[in-house]
C-alpha positions as a LaTeX table, in Angstrom:
\begin{tabular}{lrrr}
\hline
Residue & $x$ (\AA) & $y$ (\AA) & $z$ (\AA) \\
\hline
Unk1 & 86.96 & 118.41 & 84.55 \\
Unk2 & 87.81 & 115.47 & 86.72 \\
Unk3 & 86.81 & 111.82 & 86.83 \\
Unk4 & 86.72 & 110.06 & 90.19 \\
Unk5 & 86.33 & 106.34 & 90.84 \\
Unk6 & 85.20 & 105.41 & 94.35 \\
Unk7 & 85.94 & 101.80 & 95.26 \\
Unk8 & 87.28 & 99.54 & 97.99 \\
Unk9 & 90.29 & 97.28 & 97.69 \\
Unk10 & 89.86 & 93.67 & 98.72 \\
Unk11 & 86.30 & 93.22 & 97.44 \\
Unk12 & 85.00 & 90.92 & 94.72 \\
Unk13 & 85.06 & 93.71 & 92.14 \\
Unk14 & 88.48 & 95.13 & 93.09 \\
Unk15 & 90.56 & 93.36 & 90.47 \\
Unk16 & 88.10 & 94.28 & 87.73 \\
Unk17 & 88.20 & 97.96 & 88.74 \\
Unk18 & 92.01 & 98.02 & 88.96 \\
Unk19 & 92.30 & 96.49 & 85.50 \\
Unk20 & 89.65 & 98.85 & 84.09 \\
Unk21 & 91.44 & 101.94 & 85.46 \\
Unk22 & 94.85 & 100.72 & 84.26 \\
Unk23 & 93.56 & 99.93 & 80.78 \\
Unk24 & 91.61 & 103.21 & 80.55 \\
Unk25 & 94.73 & 105.22 & 81.41 \\
Unk26 & 96.89 & 103.18 & 79.02 \\
Unk27 & 94.49 & 103.60 & 76.09 \\
Unk28 & 93.49 & 107.22 & 76.59 \\
Unk29 & 96.55 & 108.70 & 78.30 \\
Unk30 & 94.14 & 110.33 & 80.76 \\
Unk31 & 94.09 & 109.85 & 84.50 \\
Unk32 & 91.27 & 108.75 & 86.77 \\
Unk33 & 91.36 & 109.73 & 90.43 \\
Unk34 & 90.72 & 106.82 & 92.82 \\
Unk35 & 89.11 & 107.29 & 96.22 \\
Unk36 & 88.67 & 104.78 & 99.03 \\
Unk37 & 85.35 & 105.42 & 100.81 \\
Unk38 & 86.96 & 104.41 & 104.12 \\
Unk39 & 89.34 & 107.39 & 104.14 \\
Unk40 & 88.39 & 110.83 & 105.46 \\
Unk41 & 88.42 & 112.34 & 101.95 \\
Unk42 & 86.51 & 109.38 & 100.48 \\
Unk43 & 83.89 & 109.44 & 103.21 \\
Unk44 & 83.33 & 113.16 & 102.67 \\
Unk45 & 83.05 & 112.66 & 98.90 \\
Unk46 & 80.54 & 109.81 & 99.35 \\
Unk47 & 78.41 & 111.88 & 101.71 \\
Unk48 & 78.45 & 114.87 & 99.35 \\
Unk49 & 77.47 & 112.87 & 96.27 \\
Unk50 & 75.23 & 110.24 & 97.88 \\
Unk51 & 77.42 & 107.27 & 97.00 \\
Unk52 & 76.01 & 104.05 & 98.43 \\
Unk53 & 77.08 & 101.53 & 95.80 \\
Unk54 & 80.61 & 100.67 & 94.73 \\
Unk55 & 82.34 & 101.01 & 92.42 \\
Unk56 & 81.06 & 104.44 & 91.44 \\
Unk57 & 82.56 & 106.64 & 88.73 \\
Unk58 & 81.79 & 110.36 & 88.54 \\
Unk59 & 82.56 & 112.94 & 85.86 \\
Unk60 & 82.67 & 116.28 & 87.66 \\
Unk61 & 82.72 & 119.79 & 86.27 \\
Unk62 & 85.04 & 122.53 & 87.47 \\
Unk63 & 82.40 & 123.61 & 90.00 \\
Unk64 & 81.98 & 120.04 & 91.34 \\
Unk65 & 78.67 & 119.45 & 89.58 \\
Unk66 & 78.02 & 115.87 & 88.47 \\
Unk67 & 78.06 & 115.72 & 84.68 \\
Unk68 & 77.72 & 111.93 & 84.47 \\
Unk69 & 77.92 & 108.98 & 86.82 \\
Unk70 & 78.06 & 105.21 & 86.69 \\
Unk71 & 77.39 & 103.02 & 89.71 \\
Unk72 & 77.72 & 99.32 & 90.34 \\
Unk73 & 79.81 & 96.55 & 88.88 \\
Unk74 & 78.83 & 97.24 & 85.25 \\
Unk75 & 81.69 & 99.56 & 84.36 \\
Unk76 & 81.18 & 102.04 & 81.51 \\
Unk77 & 82.87 & 101.96 & 78.13 \\
Unk78 & 86.13 & 103.87 & 77.94 \\
Unk79 & 84.67 & 106.27 & 75.36 \\
Unk80 & 81.79 & 107.17 & 77.67 \\
Unk81 & 84.23 & 108.29 & 80.37 \\
Unk82 & 86.93 & 109.75 & 78.10 \\
Unk83 & 84.34 & 112.13 & 76.65 \\
Unk84 & 84.20 & 113.97 & 79.98 \\
Unk85 & 87.94 & 114.42 & 80.46 \\
\hline
\end{tabular}
């Protein structure tokens, strides 16, 4: 499984997301993939999964199916995300 966080640097929420990702990885020892929606890969991901609000966090299965997602500035609890990794 993989967890992907789609967000843009330089926005009001950016510092909060950076700190959340850093703290999540420090506490769990697990990694979250970050994607910028303005890159080719990020744009493709956003189109495929219908992302229109940032930040957005997705737990994806091996086949790319969405197992869970969180959208908007209310970031999930670490346990909610760690469950999927």
